[in-house]
Structure formats: structure tokens, C-alpha cells
């Protein structure tokens, strides 16, 4: 088509190169946040074989700066010049297997999203090279001339440069000052807050590298080593991992593995909250897509399912190679992707099966709580598709108390109990459970309430022919007594002892 058109048509060419000043400013707005920008720079360090990345920030000075120093392979001066070029690589080029890059843009666009001055200092084979893009300079000159700096010792953060490696320095942090350009204290507090937020993201996104399952990476933030956050809790023995499924596609293998997180009671609280993050477990259930072990999507079902309370322990790890970037529409920030149709079809089935099983397990557990109890305080009643929770008026504690009441008060007592049931705050419970289920608890029992319960249920069981020796097992099936079992044991011993006397 092209060829035919050019033979017939008369074509003149004229230089219409973009204006450097406007194009480079446009590179500031790819939609990076501080955390995605930092991660993009660390991607480069990993691709360069670094085992250590030190993130240093001085936010309290007149001219704040952020630097990322890695001990990767560094660059020669021609390589540095290429690296600083906007679009230094073709996205369609085949990349090395461990290369996390794609567009040849990340270093520049991530940096410009946060600052107006990007300096890269690098040392390879003992030779230091240094180059800088200063957006104010580009604006003024309106050309693509890169500044090469021959006195790197004058550069802020130059002392961070390892024997071999690279330091990326961000200055003129206009996007990070929170509008406090005159108030240094507030500006520093704002920047530190942003950095603290980014810390969690880096711990999550690079967790497999930090854990050392892949070439081990150490990330330091102002000298402090960051610990990994594994969103799948895969090292926890209580995490349920289904067998891995492999989709063999033309461009590479997609590996899918369903994980059911341990129940919150089987994980230290700190770990549980760390994995749920600020948004909580309801919002973070879903798909975890790793591209060459680097997390690019963390949570959400990408339209394949709804996020429900019953499925909030479900997370699916999906591993993809960098050979599938075009199909997955990996964006410049490496913070989003779209499921290719063929993967979507398969995943849909996996998700339906996985979530279906999880919902059944949960429902069974809920059912059991009510059914397994010989004497539930609450009955779960199913009627015409509705489920109603109703106080069990036949409970021995209620009945024996009612029997002690004068005849004319008994109906009133039952009415009070029924009123409690009809006033069960379902909407509030639902809202609380949806947002923060693990913080919602039944009220604690006072010791004399426990005692009444043990005595009344004990007596009722014995009068129905049960042997005293069988009492402990039966009482333990009562969730309320089981939850307070330490306090129940001495009460029960007393009760059985008194029977013998
Ligand atoms: N820390 C580093 N150490 C060594 N080389 C680097 C480093 N950072 C960048 N480079 C070189 O600069 C090139 C350009 O980096 P840049 O981040 O702009 O693009 P990319 O990583 O190739 O692709 P993407 O746009 O997807 O990030 C890299 O391909 C790499 O060759
Ligand atoms: Mg990159």
C-alpha cells in the first residue's frame, strides 16, 4: 500500500521535528506518581544487574533532592547519552529475559514526572560519566542538546556512586513540594509523607527480588533496609496454594496459581494488615500479575468477578514473560495492563471455579457455626429465599429463667427476646463486616453469665439422658463456650464434682 502510494504521489519532505521545549514538558504527564516513578528507576537498576539500590532523600534543605544509587553494571559515556535520549529503545525490540524495560522512556518520563532536573552519574570500568537534562535549560534553548558534566564531584549525591554503578539524581522537585515552596518545614513533612507512602509500594512491587528467590536485591531507604511484602503470603504454611496451571502461548508461558490466604486468626496481625494495605482485604483480593517477577497489577478482578466478603482471601498469581508486552498492553509506568482475550477466557473459568469453591467453604463454615451447636443462642432460619436470624427461645438458659418467672411475665420475656432478634442491626453489621470484618466481635461474656450458661445447658443435657463424662465434648461444640473455654473448664469441673457429691 505504502509503496504504491509513494510511486504515484508527488511527495516533498520538510523538517517538522517537535519543539523540544513543548515535547519534553509533555513528558511530565504520563500519569506517574512518586511510587510508580521510583519503581521505574529501580526497574532499570534491576535490568542492569544491581544487587543493591540505595534511595536517599534530603527533603529538609533549601534545594531538596532524591537520589537512587545502584551497583549495577554502569554505563560508558556513549551508553549514557543513549540512555538519556527520549525513546532510546524500540518497544518492539526483543529484550533480554531479565530486562524490565520496554519503551526506552522510563528513566526520563518517570524522572520528569517528579522533577525539573535529572542528572545521571555512572561509572563503568573506573570511568565516570555524567549527563543532565534540565527542563528550564531545554525550555530556554528549545533544542535537544544534552548537558554533559565533566566535574561530577560538583554533583549533589556524587558520593553515592559505587565503584561500578549508576546514580539517578532528581532536583528541582516542583511536583513534590505540596505547594509549600516557601515553607521548608511543611514542604519537608509533605515530601517525607509521600516517600513513606512509596515505601510500601516498593516493598510490594519488588518483593520477589527482595526475598531473594530471584537474584537477591537489597533496597535501602535513607539507610534502612526495606522488608518485602508478599501479597500472597506464600511462605505462610497456612496459605492454601492450588497446583499451578500453565497456558502455553505462542509468545511464552502464562502461569496461573490460585492462593487462598490464611484466615486472619492464623497470621500475625501486623502481617495481615500489611498484606491488606490501606485499602483492606476486600479491595485487594483478586489478580496479582507479575511481569518477570515484578508486580504490575496488585488486586482487583479486572472485570472477571465482584469483590465480595466471601472471596476476600482469594488471590491469583499470574506470571507473564516480557515477550508478551504488546498483548498485555503494558503501559510506560508498568502499573497497568490488559488481559489478552485468550488469557481472559481461560482466567474467567479459573476465577469462577476458584471463587465458587471459596464461597461454598465460607458458607459451610457459617452454617456449621449455627447447626453444629446443640443449643444455639441464634437460629438461622431459611424462608422463601430469605435468611432470618432469630434468638432461640428454646435455649436452656432462656427456658430455665422463664420457668422461674411468675406465669404472667413469661410471654413478656419471650417478646423481649423476639424484639432483640427483629432489631438485629443487619445493615450496620453488613457495612462493618464489609469494611473491616476482623475487627467485629461479639460482646465478651461476664463470668457469671458463663456460669449460668454452663449450669443450665449441663442440667438440660443430663436430664435428656447424657452421661456427665460426655458433657465437655458437647459443650465445646457451642461456639460461645468454646471461645471462652479456659473459663468454662473450672466451672464444668465444679458442676460435675457437685453432681458426684
Ligand atoms: N541504572 C542503570 N544502569 C545501567 N543502565 C541503565 C540504567 N538506567 C537506564 N539504563 C539504560 O538506559 C536505557 C534507557 O532507560 P529507560 O528507563 O529510559 O528505558 P527502558 O528501561 O529501556 O524502557 P522503559 O521505558 O520501559 O523503562 C536502558 O535501556 C538501559 O540501557
Ligand atoms: Mg526503564
Coordinates of C-alpha atoms and ligand atoms in Angstrom, one line a residue:
X1 CA 0.0 0.0 0.0
X2 CA 2.8 2.4 1.1
X3 CA 4.9 1.5 -1.9
X4 CA 2.0 2.0 -4.5
X5 CA 1.1 5.3 -3.0
X6 CA 4.6 6.7 -3.0
X7 CA 5.2 5.8 -6.6
X8 CA 2.2 7.8 -7.8
X9 CA 2.2 10.6 -5.4
X10 CA 4.5 13.6 -5.5
X11 CA 5.9 14.0 -2.1
X12 CA 8.1 16.7 -0.6
X13 CA 9.6 16.4 2.8
X14 CA 10.0 19.2 5.3
X15 CA 11.6 19.2 8.7
X16 CA 8.7 19.1 11.2
X17 CA 10.6 18.0 14.3
X18 CA 8.8 18.6 17.5
X19 CA 9.7 21.6 19.6
X20 CA 12.0 20.3 22.3
X21 CA 10.6 22.7 24.9
X22 CA 6.9 21.6 24.5
X23 CA 7.6 17.9 23.9
X24 CA 9.8 17.5 26.9
X25 CA 7.3 19.3 29.1
X26 CA 4.7 16.9 27.7
X27 CA 6.8 14.0 29.0
X28 CA 6.0 15.1 32.5
X29 CA 2.4 13.9 32.4
X30 CA 2.3 10.2 31.7
X31 CA 0.4 9.9 35.0
X32 CA 3.2 8.7 37.2
X33 CA 3.0 9.0 41.0
X34 CA 6.1 9.2 43.1
X35 CA 5.9 5.5 43.8
X36 CA 5.5 4.4 40.2
X37 CA 8.3 6.8 39.2
X38 CA 10.7 5.4 41.8
X39 CA 9.8 1.8 40.8
X40 CA 10.5 2.6 37.2
X41 CA 14.0 3.8 38.1
X42 CA 14.6 0.7 40.2
X43 CA 13.5 -1.5 37.2
X44 CA 16.4 0.0 35.3
X45 CA 18.8 -0.9 38.2
X46 CA 17.5 -4.5 38.3
X47 CA 17.9 -4.8 34.5
X48 CA 21.5 -3.5 34.9
X49 CA 22.1 -6.4 37.3
X50 CA 22.2 -4.4 40.5
X51 CA 22.0 -6.2 43.9
X52 CA 21.7 -3.1 45.9
X53 CA 19.7 0.1 45.3
X54 CA 20.0 2.9 47.8
X55 CA 17.3 5.5 47.8
X56 CA 18.5 8.7 49.5
X57 CA 16.4 11.8 50.0
X58 CA 17.3 15.1 51.6
X59 CA 14.0 16.9 52.0
X60 CA 15.0 19.4 54.7
X61 CA 17.4 21.6 52.7
X62 CA 16.7 24.7 50.7
X63 CA 17.0 22.6 47.5
X64 CA 15.6 19.2 48.3
X65 CA 16.8 16.2 46.2
X66 CA 16.2 12.5 45.8
X67 CA 18.8 10.1 44.5
X68 CA 18.8 6.4 43.6
X69 CA 22.2 4.7 43.6
X70 CA 22.7 1.2 42.2
X71 CA 25.6 -1.1 42.0
X72 CA 24.6 -2.4 38.5
X73 CA 26.9 -2.6 35.5
X74 CA 27.0 1.2 35.0
X75 CA 27.3 2.9 31.6
X76 CA 30.0 4.2 29.3
X77 CA 29.6 7.8 28.1
X78 CA 28.0 6.8 24.7
X79 CA 25.7 4.4 26.5
X80 CA 24.7 7.2 28.9
X81 CA 24.0 9.6 26.1
X82 CA 21.7 6.9 24.5
X83 CA 20.1 6.2 27.9
X84 CA 19.2 9.9 28.2
X85 CA 17.7 10.1 24.8
X86 CA 13.9 10.2 24.8
X87 CA 12.8 6.9 23.3
X88 CA 16.2 5.3 23.5
X89 CA 14.9 1.9 22.5
X90 CA 12.3 0.5 20.2
X91 CA 9.4 -1.1 22.2
X92 CA 9.2 -3.9 19.6
X93 CA 12.9 -4.9 20.1
X94 CA 13.4 -8.3 21.8
X95 CA 14.6 -7.7 25.3
X96 CA 16.9 -9.8 27.5
X97 CA 15.0 -12.2 29.6
X98 CA 15.5 -10.2 32.8
X99 CA 15.1 -6.8 31.3
X100 CA 12.2 -4.9 32.9
X101 CA 12.3 -2.1 30.4
X102 CA 10.2 -1.7 27.2
X103 CA 9.9 1.7 25.8
X104 CA 13.2 3.4 26.3
X105 CA 11.3 6.2 28.1
X106 CA 11.1 5.3 31.7
X107 CA 14.2 7.0 33.0
X108 CA 13.2 10.3 31.5
X109 CA 9.4 10.3 31.9
X110 CA 9.5 8.9 35.4
X111 CA 12.0 11.5 36.5
X112 CA 10.4 14.4 34.8
X113 CA 7.1 13.5 36.4
X114 CA 8.6 14.4 39.7
X115 CA 11.4 16.9 39.0
X116 CA 12.7 19.5 36.5
X117 CA 16.3 18.4 36.7
X118 CA 17.5 14.9 36.1
X119 CA 21.2 14.1 36.4
X120 CA 22.7 10.6 35.8
X121 CA 26.1 9.8 37.1
X122 CA 27.5 6.5 36.2
X123 CA 30.8 4.6 36.5
X124 CA 31.9 1.7 34.3
X125 CA 35.5 0.3 34.2
X126 CA 36.6 3.1 36.5
X127 CA 35.4 5.9 34.1
X128 CA 32.8 8.3 35.4
X129 CA 30.3 9.9 33.1
X130 CA 27.7 12.4 33.9
X131 CA 24.7 13.8 31.9
X132 CA 21.9 16.1 32.8
X133 CA 18.5 17.2 31.4
X134 CA 17.4 20.5 32.9
X135 CA 13.9 21.3 31.7
X136 CA 14.4 25.0 32.3
X137 CA 17.5 24.9 30.1
X138 CA 15.7 22.9 27.3
X139 CA 12.8 25.4 27.5
X140 CA 15.2 28.3 27.1
X141 CA 17.3 26.8 24.3
X142 CA 14.4 24.9 22.7
X143 CA 16.8 22.2 21.4
X144 CA 17.6 18.6 22.3
X145 CA 21.2 19.3 23.5
X146 CA 22.0 17.1 26.5
X147 CA 24.4 18.6 29.1
X148 CA 27.5 16.5 29.8
X149 CA 29.2 17.4 33.0
X150 CA 32.9 16.9 33.3
X151 CA 33.2 17.7 37.0
X152 CA 31.0 15.1 38.6
X153 CA 32.4 15.9 42.1
X154 CA 30.2 19.0 42.0
X155 CA 27.0 17.0 41.6
X156 CA 24.7 16.6 44.6
X157 CA 24.8 13.0 45.7
X158 CA 28.0 12.1 43.8
X159 CA 29.4 10.4 46.9
X160 CA 26.7 7.7 46.5
X161 CA 28.3 6.4 43.3
X162 CA 29.7 2.9 43.8
X163 CA 32.8 1.6 42.2
X164 CA 30.6 0.3 39.4
X165 CA 27.1 1.6 39.1
X166 CA 24.8 4.4 38.5
X167 CA 23.2 7.3 40.5
X168 CA 20.0 9.0 39.2
X169 CA 19.5 12.3 40.9
X170 CA 16.3 14.3 40.9
X171 CA 16.5 18.0 41.8
X172 CA 14.0 20.9 41.4
X173 CA 11.3 18.7 42.8
X174 CA 8.5 21.0 41.9
X175 CA 5.9 18.3 41.8
X176 CA 6.7 17.1 45.3
X177 CA 6.6 20.3 47.3
X178 CA 2.9 20.0 48.0
X179 CA 2.5 23.8 47.2
X180 CA 4.7 24.6 50.2
X181 CA 7.6 26.1 48.2
X182 CA 8.2 28.8 50.8
X183 CA 7.6 26.9 54.0
X184 CA 10.5 24.4 54.2
X185 CA 9.2 22.6 57.3
X186 CA 5.8 21.8 55.8
X187 CA 7.4 21.0 52.4
X188 CA 9.8 18.5 54.1
X189 CA 6.9 17.0 56.0
X190 CA 4.9 16.6 52.8
X191 CA 7.8 15.0 50.9
X192 CA 8.5 12.6 53.8
X193 CA 4.8 11.6 53.8
X194 CA 5.0 10.9 50.1
X195 CA 8.1 8.9 50.5
X196 CA 6.6 6.9 53.3
X197 CA 3.7 6.0 51.0
X198 CA 6.0 5.0 48.2
X199 CA 7.9 2.7 50.6
X200 CA 5.0 0.3 50.9
X201 CA 4.6 0.2 47.1
X202 CA 8.3 -0.7 46.6
X203 CA 8.2 -3.4 49.2
X204 CA 5.2 -4.9 47.4
X205 CA 6.2 -4.5 43.8
X206 CA 9.8 -5.9 44.2
X207 CA 9.0 -8.4 47.0
X208 CA 10.2 -11.4 45.0
X209 CA 13.5 -9.7 44.3
X210 CA 13.9 -8.6 47.9
X211 CA 13.1 -12.0 49.2
X212 CA 16.0 -13.3 47.2
X213 CA 14.1 -16.0 45.3
X214 CA 15.3 -14.3 42.2
X215 CA 18.8 -12.6 42.1
X216 CA 18.6 -11.0 45.5
X217 CA 18.1 -7.3 45.7
X218 CA 18.5 -5.0 48.7
X219 CA 16.6 -1.8 48.7
X220 CA 17.5 0.9 51.2
X221 CA 15.6 4.0 52.1
X222 CA 17.8 6.5 53.7
X223 CA 20.0 3.7 55.0
X224 CA 17.1 1.4 56.2
X225 CA 16.7 -1.9 54.5
X226 CA 13.2 -2.5 53.2
X227 CA 11.4 -5.7 54.0
X228 CA 9.3 -7.5 51.4
X229 CA 5.5 -7.6 51.4
X230 CA 4.3 -10.8 49.8
X231 CA 0.7 -10.2 48.9
X232 CA 0.1 -13.9 48.6
X233 CA 1.6 -14.8 52.0
X234 CA 3.1 -17.8 50.1
X235 CA 5.6 -18.5 52.9
X236 CA 2.9 -18.9 55.5
X237 CA 2.2 -22.6 55.9
X238 CA -1.5 -21.9 56.3
X239 CA -1.7 -20.3 52.8
X240 CA -3.5 -22.7 50.5
X241 CA -1.9 -23.0 47.1
X242 CA -3.6 -24.8 44.3
X243 CA -1.5 -26.5 41.7
X244 CA 0.0 -24.2 39.1
X245 CA -1.8 -24.1 35.7
X246 CA 0.3 -23.2 32.6
X247 CA -1.0 -21.7 29.5
X248 CA 1.4 -22.3 26.6
X249 CA 1.0 -19.5 24.2
X250 CA 3.0 -18.5 21.1
X251 CA 4.7 -15.6 22.8
X252 CA 5.5 -17.5 26.0
X253 CA 4.0 -19.3 29.0
X254 CA 1.5 -17.7 31.4
X255 CA 1.5 -19.3 34.8
X256 CA -1.6 -19.2 36.9
X257 CA -1.8 -20.2 40.6
X258 CA -4.7 -19.7 43.0
X259 CA -3.9 -18.8 46.5
X260 CA -6.2 -18.7 49.5
X261 CA -4.8 -16.5 52.2
X262 CA -4.8 -17.9 55.7
X263 CA -7.7 -16.8 57.9
X264 CA -6.7 -13.6 59.8
X265 CA -6.6 -15.6 63.1
X266 CA -3.7 -17.7 61.6
X267 CA -1.5 -14.8 60.8
X268 CA 0.2 -12.2 63.0
X269 CA -2.0 -9.1 63.0
X270 CA 0.9 -6.9 61.6
X271 CA 1.3 -9.2 58.6
X272 CA -2.4 -9.4 58.0
X273 CA -2.7 -5.6 57.9
X274 CA 0.5 -5.2 55.8
X275 CA -1.0 -7.5 53.1
X276 CA -4.4 -5.8 53.2
X277 CA -2.7 -2.4 53.0
X278 CA -4.5 0.9 53.5
X279 CA -7.5 -0.3 51.3
X280 CA -8.0 -3.6 53.3
X281 CA -8.5 -7.1 52.1
X282 CA -11.9 -6.7 50.5
X283 CA -10.3 -4.3 47.9
X284 CA -7.0 -6.2 47.5
X285 CA -8.5 -9.6 46.6
X286 CA -8.0 -10.5 43.0
X287 CA -5.3 -10.9 40.4
X288 CA -1.6 -10.3 41.0
X289 CA 0.2 -10.1 37.7
X290 CA 3.9 -10.4 37.7
X291 CA 6.0 -9.5 34.7
X292 CA 9.4 -11.1 35.0
X293 CA 8.7 -11.3 38.8
X294 CA 8.0 -7.6 39.1
X295 CA 4.4 -7.0 40.2
X296 CA 2.5 -4.8 37.8
X297 CA -1.1 -5.4 38.9
X298 CA -2.0 -5.9 42.5
X299 CA -5.5 -6.9 43.2
X300 CA -8.9 -6.4 41.6
X301 CA -10.6 -9.0 39.3
X302 CA -10.2 -6.9 36.1
X303 CA -13.9 -7.3 35.4
X304 CA -13.9 -11.1 35.9
X305 CA -15.7 -11.1 39.2
X306 CA -17.0 -9.0 42.0
X307 CA -15.1 -8.3 45.2
X308 CA -17.1 -9.8 47.9
X309 CA -16.6 -10.5 51.6
X310 CA -16.8 -14.3 50.9
X311 CA -13.9 -14.2 48.5
X312 CA -11.6 -11.8 50.2
X313 CA -9.0 -14.4 50.9
X314 CA -8.7 -15.2 47.2
X315 CA -5.7 -14.1 45.2
X316 CA -4.4 -15.4 42.0
X317 CA -0.8 -15.0 41.0
X318 CA -0.3 -14.7 37.2
X319 CA 3.3 -14.8 35.9
X320 CA 4.0 -13.4 32.4
X321 CA 7.2 -13.0 30.5
X322 CA 8.3 -9.7 28.9
X323 CA 7.8 -11.3 25.4
X324 CA 4.0 -10.7 25.8
X325 CA 4.1 -6.9 26.4
X326 CA 2.2 -5.9 23.3
X327 CA -0.6 -8.4 24.0
X328 CA -0.9 -7.3 27.6
X329 CA -0.7 -3.6 26.6
X330 CA 1.9 -2.9 29.3
X331 CA 2.0 0.9 29.8
X332 CA 5.0 3.1 30.2
X333 CA 4.6 3.1 34.0
X334 CA 4.4 -0.7 34.3
X335 CA 1.5 -0.1 36.5
X336 CA -1.3 -1.3 34.3
X337 CA -2.0 -4.0 31.7
X338 CA -5.0 -5.5 30.0
X339 CA -5.8 -9.2 29.8
X340 CA -5.4 -10.6 26.2
X341 CA -8.6 -12.2 25.0
X342 CA -7.2 -15.7 25.1
X343 CA -5.9 -15.3 28.7
X344 CA -9.2 -13.7 29.7
X345 CA -11.2 -16.6 28.5
X346 CA -9.1 -19.1 30.5
X347 CA -8.9 -17.0 33.6
X348 CA -12.6 -16.5 33.6
X349 CA -13.1 -20.2 34.1
X350 CA -10.3 -20.4 36.7
X351 CA -11.8 -17.5 38.6
X352 CA -15.3 -18.9 38.5
X353 CA -14.2 -22.3 39.8
X354 CA -11.9 -20.8 42.5
X355 CA -14.3 -18.3 43.8
X356 CA -17.2 -20.8 43.7
X357 CA -15.2 -23.2 45.9
X358 CA -14.2 -20.4 48.3
X359 CA -17.8 -19.2 48.7
X360 CA -19.0 -22.7 49.4
X361 CA -16.3 -23.2 52.1
X362 CA -17.3 -19.9 53.7
X363 CA -21.0 -20.7 53.7
X364 CA -20.4 -24.1 55.1
X365 CA -18.4 -22.7 57.9
X366 CA -21.2 -20.2 58.6
X367 CA -23.8 -22.9 58.5
X368 CA -21.7 -25.1 60.9
X369 CA -21.5 -22.3 63.5
X370 CA -25.2 -22.4 63.8
X371 CA -26.0 -26.1 63.1
X372 CA -23.2 -27.8 65.0
X373 CA -24.4 -26.3 68.2
X374 CA -26.8 -28.4 70.2
X375 CA -28.2 -25.2 71.8
X376 CA -27.6 -22.2 69.5
X377 CA -28.5 -18.9 71.0
X378 CA -29.4 -17.8 67.5
X379 CA -31.2 -19.8 64.9
X380 CA -30.6 -19.4 61.3
X381 CA -34.0 -19.8 59.5
X382 CA -34.3 -20.0 55.8
X383 CA -37.6 -19.0 54.3
X384 CA -38.6 -18.2 50.7
X385 CA -35.1 -17.4 49.7
X386 CA -34.6 -15.2 52.8
X387 CA -32.4 -15.9 55.7
X388 CA -33.5 -14.7 59.1
X389 CA -31.5 -14.8 62.3
X390 CA -33.8 -15.3 65.3
X391 CA -33.0 -15.8 69.1
X392 CA -33.6 -19.4 70.0
X393 CA -36.3 -19.1 72.7
X394 CA -35.9 -22.8 73.5
X395 CA -32.4 -22.3 74.7
X396 CA -32.0 -23.9 78.1
X397 CA -30.7 -20.6 79.7
X398 CA -33.8 -18.7 78.4
X399 CA -36.2 -21.5 79.3
X400 CA -35.0 -22.2 82.8
X401 CA -35.1 -18.4 83.5
X402 CA -38.6 -18.2 82.0
X403 CA -39.7 -21.1 84.2
X404 CA -38.5 -19.2 87.3
X405 CA -40.7 -16.2 86.3
X406 CA -44.2 -15.8 87.5
X407 CA -46.6 -17.1 84.8
X408 CA -47.8 -13.6 83.7
X409 CA -44.2 -12.4 82.9
X410 CA -43.2 -15.3 80.6
X411 CA -44.9 -14.0 77.5
X412 CA -43.3 -10.6 78.1
X413 CA -39.9 -12.2 78.5
X414 CA -40.3 -14.1 75.1
X415 CA -41.4 -10.8 73.5
X416 CA -38.3 -9.1 74.7
X417 CA -36.1 -11.8 73.2
X418 CA -38.0 -11.7 69.9
X419 CA -37.6 -7.9 69.8
X420 CA -33.9 -8.3 70.1
X421 CA -34.0 -10.6 67.1
X422 CA -36.1 -8.3 65.0
X423 CA -33.8 -5.4 65.9
X424 CA -30.6 -7.1 64.8
X425 CA -28.7 -4.3 63.1
X426 CA -28.2 -6.1 59.8
X427 CA -27.2 -3.0 57.7
X428 CA -24.7 -1.8 60.2
X429 CA -23.3 -5.3 60.6
X430 CA -23.0 -5.7 56.9
X431 CA -21.3 -2.3 56.5
X432 CA -18.9 -3.1 59.3
X433 CA -18.1 -6.6 58.1
X434 CA -17.6 -5.5 54.6
X435 CA -15.0 -2.9 55.5
X436 CA -13.3 -4.4 58.5
X437 CA -14.7 -7.9 59.3
X438 CA -11.8 -9.0 61.5
X439 CA -12.3 -6.1 63.9
X440 CA -16.0 -7.0 64.5
X441 CA -16.5 -9.3 67.6
X442 CA -19.4 -10.5 69.7
X443 CA -19.5 -8.9 73.2
X444 CA -17.4 -10.5 75.9
X445 CA -19.2 -12.7 78.3
X446 CA -19.1 -11.9 82.0
X447 CA -18.0 -14.8 84.2
X448 CA -21.4 -15.2 85.9
X449 CA -23.2 -15.3 82.5
X450 CA -20.8 -18.1 81.5
X451 CA -21.6 -19.9 84.8
X452 CA -25.4 -19.7 84.2
X453 CA -24.9 -21.0 80.7
X454 CA -22.7 -24.0 81.7
X455 CA -25.1 -24.9 84.5
X456 CA -28.3 -24.6 82.5
X457 CA -27.0 -26.4 79.4
X458 CA -25.4 -29.0 81.6
X459 CA -28.6 -29.7 83.5
X460 CA -30.7 -29.9 80.3
X461 CA -28.3 -32.3 78.7
X462 CA -28.2 -34.5 81.8
X463 CA -31.9 -34.5 82.1
X464 CA -32.1 -35.7 78.4
X465 CA -30.0 -38.8 79.4
X466 CA -26.4 -37.6 78.7
X467 CA -23.6 -39.0 80.8
X468 CA -21.6 -36.4 82.8
X469 CA -18.4 -37.7 81.1
X470 CA -19.8 -36.6 77.7
X471 CA -20.6 -33.1 78.8
X472 CA -17.2 -31.4 77.9
X473 CA -17.3 -32.6 74.3
X474 CA -20.9 -31.5 73.8
X475 CA -20.4 -28.1 75.5
X476 CA -17.3 -27.5 73.3
X477 CA -19.4 -27.6 70.2
X478 CA -21.0 -24.4 71.4
X479 CA -19.0 -21.6 69.8
X480 CA -19.7 -19.2 72.6
X481 CA -18.4 -21.7 75.2
X482 CA -15.6 -22.8 73.0
X483 CA -14.4 -19.2 72.7
X484 CA -14.3 -18.9 76.5
X485 CA -13.1 -22.5 77.1
X486 CA -10.4 -21.6 79.6
X487 CA -13.0 -20.1 81.9
X488 CA -15.5 -22.9 81.2
X489 CA -13.3 -25.8 82.3
X490 CA -13.2 -24.9 86.1
X491 CA -16.9 -24.2 86.0
X492 CA -17.6 -27.5 84.4
X493 CA -15.4 -29.4 86.9
X494 CA -17.3 -27.8 89.8
X495 CA -20.6 -28.7 88.2
X496 CA -19.6 -32.4 87.7
X497 CA -18.0 -32.5 91.1
X498 CA -21.2 -31.3 92.8
X499 CA -23.1 -34.0 90.9
X500 CA -20.9 -36.7 92.4
X501 CA -21.3 -35.4 96.0
Ligands
LIG1 N1 20.6 2.3 36.4 C1 21.0 2.0 35.1 N2 22.1 1.2 34.9 C2 22.5 0.9 33.7 N3 21.9 1.3 32.6 C3 20.8 2.0 32.7 C4 20.3 2.4 34.0 N4 19.2 3.1 33.8 C5 18.9 3.2 32.4 N5 19.9 2.5 31.8 C6 20.0 2.3 30.3 O1 19.2 3.3 29.7 C7 18.2 2.8 28.9 C8 17.0 3.6 28.9 O2 16.3 3.5 30.1 P1 14.8 3.9 30.2 O3 14.3 3.6 31.5 O4 14.6 5.2 29.7 O5 14.2 2.9 29.1 P2 14.0 1.3 29.2 O6 14.3 0.8 30.6 O7 14.8 0.7 28.1 O8 12.5 1.1 28.9 P3 11.2 1.7 29.7 O9 10.7 2.9 29.0 O10 10.2 0.6 29.6 O11 11.7 1.9 31.1 C9 18.0 1.4 29.4 O12 17.5 0.5 28.4 C10 19.4 1.0 29.9 O13 20.2 0.6 28.8
LIG2 MG1 13.3 1.7 32.2

